[in-house]
Amino acid sequence: MSATTAPAKIPQTGPVDGQSFLLKRVQPALSGLMDGSLSTLAPIFAVVLATHRPLTAFFTGAATALGAGVSMAFSEGLSHTGDLTGRGSPVLRGAITGGGTFAGGIFHTLPFLIPGYGAAISTAIIVVASELLILAWLRHKFFQTSFARSFVAVTVGGVIIASLSAGLGVLAAG
């Protein structure tokens, strides 16, 4: 009998289990959600701060979420076949990443359907804060990072983007 033991194997009961589930489903989804939640902040908030027109910000956000979703879907789907990395079907990975990106971008866009500038921007800020909490929780749940560390990481990204977009919006407003 050997003194060393083999690492425990994750039981395979279906096509996607254990670590494979993380690589093929969770990581592309979380990547998309984070990209959509953070990268779409700049155009939306720059436009609303420059124009004070929530509906214009809504259309900007919707276009950005759609464009970013399609871009991320193609980027992930065309990056590699999945054969060498074991990450599975590029079409499915692309769809998951693109869908996550769109979802991450559209949720903080919806408050700009509220006609009042102050109410729309206040509601959007609350939605963004909720998105950051959810992203931190998902990183904590699936990748065993501390919740606090995850929250700080996504919040720092959000603050940098929000500051840049606010600065551009104020400059554009004159």
GROMACS .gro file of C-alpha atoms in nm:
model
  174
    1MET     CA    1   0.000   0.000   0.000
    2SER     CA    2   0.125   0.345  -0.089
    3ALA     CA    3   0.169   0.622   0.167
    4THR     CA    4   0.022   0.876  -0.073
    5THR     CA    5  -0.336   0.880  -0.180
    6ALA     CA    6  -0.485   1.008  -0.500
    7PRO     CA    7  -0.694   1.325  -0.478
    8ALA     CA    8  -1.064   1.266  -0.441
    9LYS     CA    9  -1.243   1.266  -0.773
   10ILE     CA   10  -1.559   1.466  -0.825
   11PRO     CA   11  -1.831   1.215  -0.917
   12GLN     CA   12  -1.946   1.244  -1.276
   13THR     CA   13  -2.322   1.197  -1.294
   14GLY     CA   14  -2.397   1.405  -1.600
   15PRO     CA   15  -2.239   1.593  -1.888
   16VAL     CA   16  -2.125   1.888  -1.671
   17ASP     CA   17  -2.028   1.831  -1.307
   18GLY     CA   18  -1.790   1.966  -1.044
   19GLN     CA   19  -1.495   2.161  -1.176
   20SER     CA   20  -1.623   2.115  -1.529
   21PHE     CA   21  -1.941   2.301  -1.428
   22LEU     CA   22  -1.728   2.589  -1.300
   23LEU     CA   23  -1.524   2.607  -1.621
   24LYS     CA   24  -1.805   2.551  -1.870
   25ARG     CA   25  -2.095   2.737  -1.712
   26VAL     CA   26  -2.017   2.947  -1.403
   27GLN     CA   27  -1.696   3.115  -1.522
   28PRO     CA   28  -1.842   3.227  -1.858
   29ALA     CA   29  -2.161   3.347  -1.687
   30LEU     CA   30  -1.977   3.537  -1.415
   31SER     CA   31  -1.735   3.685  -1.668
   32GLY     CA   32  -2.031   3.810  -1.872
   33LEU     CA   33  -2.219   3.944  -1.571
   34MET     CA   34  -1.913   4.130  -1.446
   35ASP     CA   35  -1.835   4.272  -1.788
   36GLY     CA   36  -2.193   4.382  -1.846
   37SER     CA   37  -2.238   4.523  -1.498
   38LEU     CA   38  -1.919   4.727  -1.509
   39SER     CA   39  -1.840   4.818  -1.870
   40THR     CA   40  -2.186   4.953  -1.948
   41LEU     CA   41  -2.179   5.198  -1.657
   42ALA     CA   42  -1.962   5.452  -1.836
   43PRO     CA   43  -2.176   5.525  -2.141
   44ILE     CA   44  -2.504   5.522  -1.948
   45PHE     CA   45  -2.396   5.754  -1.669
   46ALA     CA   46  -2.193   5.982  -1.897
   47VAL     CA   47  -2.499   6.032  -2.119
   48VAL     CA   48  -2.746   6.089  -1.836
   49LEU     CA   49  -2.513   6.334  -1.660
   50ALA     CA   50  -2.447   6.520  -1.986
   51THR     CA   51  -2.808   6.538  -2.106
   52HIS     CA   52  -3.021   6.500  -1.791
   53ARG     CA   53  -3.251   6.296  -2.017
   54PRO     CA   54  -3.323   5.952  -1.868
   55LEU     CA   55  -3.479   5.813  -2.187
   56THR     CA   56  -3.165   5.899  -2.385
   57ALA     CA   57  -2.962   5.718  -2.120
   58PHE     CA   58  -3.199   5.421  -2.146
   59PHE     CA   59  -3.145   5.389  -2.522
   60THR     CA   60  -2.770   5.432  -2.473
   61GLY     CA   61  -2.771   5.161  -2.207
   62ALA     CA   62  -2.987   4.924  -2.411
   63ALA     CA   63  -2.764   4.967  -2.716
   64THR     CA   64  -2.452   4.922  -2.503
   65ALA     CA   65  -2.588   4.609  -2.331
   66LEU     CA   66  -2.691   4.456  -2.664
   67GLY     CA   67  -2.362   4.545  -2.835
   68ALA     CA   68  -2.152   4.427  -2.541
   69GLY     CA   69  -2.351   4.102  -2.520
   70VAL     CA   70  -2.300   4.023  -2.887
   71SER     CA   71  -1.933   4.125  -2.869
   72MET     CA   72  -1.863   3.908  -2.565
   73ALA     CA   73  -2.054   3.615  -2.716
   74PHE     CA   74  -1.836   3.625  -3.027
   75SER     CA   75  -1.520   3.694  -2.828
   76GLU     CA   76  -1.572   3.394  -2.600
   77GLY     CA   77  -1.710   3.170  -2.873
   78LEU     CA   78  -1.427   3.242  -3.115
   79SER     CA   79  -1.141   3.252  -2.861
   80HIS     CA   80  -1.082   2.876  -2.880
   81THR     CA   81  -1.264   2.554  -2.957
   82GLY     CA   82  -1.254   2.425  -2.600
   83ASP     CA   83  -1.070   2.110  -2.707
   84LEU     CA   84  -0.736   2.206  -2.553
   85THR     CA   85  -0.877   2.368  -2.241
   86GLY     CA   86  -1.167   2.134  -2.173
   87ARG     CA   87  -1.403   2.430  -2.148
   88GLY     CA   88  -1.665   2.278  -2.374
   89SER     CA   89  -1.863   2.400  -2.670
   90PRO     CA   90  -1.760   2.746  -2.792
   91VAL     CA   91  -2.116   2.818  -2.903
   92LEU     CA   92  -2.256   2.741  -2.557
   93ARG     CA   93  -1.977   2.933  -2.380
   94GLY     CA   94  -2.035   3.228  -2.611
   95ALA     CA   95  -2.410   3.220  -2.551
   96ILE     CA   96  -2.362   3.204  -2.173
   97THR     CA   97  -2.105   3.486  -2.170
   98GLY     CA   98  -2.303   3.704  -2.410
   99GLY     CA   99  -2.627   3.646  -2.220
  100GLY     CA  100  -2.455   3.728  -1.891
  101THR     CA  101  -2.307   4.045  -2.039
  102PHE     CA  102  -2.644   4.159  -2.169
  103ALA     CA  103  -2.813   4.081  -1.835
  104GLY     CA  104  -2.540   4.264  -1.642
  105GLY     CA  105  -2.582   4.571  -1.861
  106ILE     CA  106  -2.957   4.589  -1.896
  107PHE     CA  107  -3.058   4.579  -1.528
  108HIS     CA  108  -2.906   4.918  -1.437
  109THR     CA  109  -3.038   5.055  -1.767
  110LEU     CA  110  -3.404   4.986  -1.684
  111PRO     CA  111  -3.434   5.261  -1.419
  112PHE     CA  112  -3.383   5.517  -1.695
  113LEU     CA  113  -3.734   5.438  -1.814
  114ILE     CA  114  -3.839   5.647  -1.514
  115PRO     CA  115  -3.901   5.995  -1.662
  116GLY     CA  116  -3.768   6.200  -1.369
  117TYR     CA  117  -3.392   6.259  -1.375
  118GLY     CA  118  -3.339   6.239  -0.998
  119ALA     CA  119  -3.558   5.933  -0.948
  120ALA     CA  120  -3.401   5.753  -1.245
  121ILE     CA  121  -3.042   5.813  -1.141
  122SER     CA  122  -3.113   5.731  -0.774
  123THR     CA  123  -3.283   5.405  -0.869
  124ALA     CA  124  -3.000   5.316  -1.108
  125ILE     CA  125  -2.744   5.370  -0.831
  126ILE     CA  126  -2.939   5.135  -0.604
  127VAL     CA  127  -2.953   4.875  -0.882
  128VAL     CA  128  -2.576   4.907  -0.941
  129ALA     CA  129  -2.509   4.860  -0.569
  130SER     CA  130  -2.730   4.550  -0.573
  131GLU     CA  131  -2.544   4.416  -0.877
  132LEU     CA  132  -2.211   4.461  -0.700
  133LEU     CA  133  -2.340   4.271  -0.397
  134ILE     CA  134  -2.467   3.988  -0.618
  135LEU     CA  135  -2.138   3.968  -0.810
  136ALA     CA  136  -1.942   3.951  -0.484
  137TRP     CA  137  -2.175   3.680  -0.352
  138LEU     CA  138  -2.142   3.475  -0.673
  139ARG     CA  139  -1.761   3.496  -0.659
  140HIS     CA  140  -1.776   3.393  -0.294
  141LYS     CA  141  -2.016   3.104  -0.356
  142PHE     CA  142  -1.856   2.951  -0.664
  143PHE     CA  143  -1.488   3.044  -0.635
  144GLN     CA  144  -1.448   3.046  -0.255
  145THR     CA  145  -1.310   3.399  -0.241
  146SER     CA  146  -1.395   3.594   0.069
  147PHE     CA  147  -1.713   3.797   0.029
  148ALA     CA  148  -1.541   4.112   0.155
  149ARG     CA  149  -1.248   4.073  -0.087
  150SER     CA  150  -1.484   4.008  -0.378
  151PHE     CA  151  -1.702   4.305  -0.287
  152VAL     CA  152  -1.402   4.537  -0.261
  153ALA     CA  153  -1.266   4.416  -0.598
  154VAL     CA  154  -1.589   4.468  -0.793
  155THR     CA  155  -1.665   4.793  -0.611
  156VAL     CA  156  -1.323   4.941  -0.690
  157GLY     CA  157  -1.383   4.861  -1.058
  158GLY     CA  158  -1.729   5.017  -1.039
  159VAL     CA  159  -1.602   5.331  -0.865
  160ILE     CA  160  -1.325   5.381  -1.123
  161ILE     CA  161  -1.570   5.343  -1.410
  162ALA     CA  162  -1.836   5.561  -1.244
  163SER     CA  163  -1.579   5.834  -1.175
  164LEU     CA  164  -1.456   5.834  -1.533
  165SER     CA  165  -1.809   5.841  -1.674
  166ALA     CA  166  -1.920   6.113  -1.432
  167GLY     CA  167  -1.622   6.324  -1.531
  168LEU     CA  168  -1.699   6.280  -1.901
  169GLY     CA  169  -2.067   6.352  -1.844
  170VAL     CA  170  -1.996   6.672  -1.655
  171LEU     CA  171  -1.745   6.781  -1.920
  172ALA     CA  172  -1.994   6.711  -2.198
  173ALA     CA  173  -2.264   6.909  -2.015
  174GLY     CA  174  -2.035   7.210  -2.016
   0.00000   0.00000   0.00000
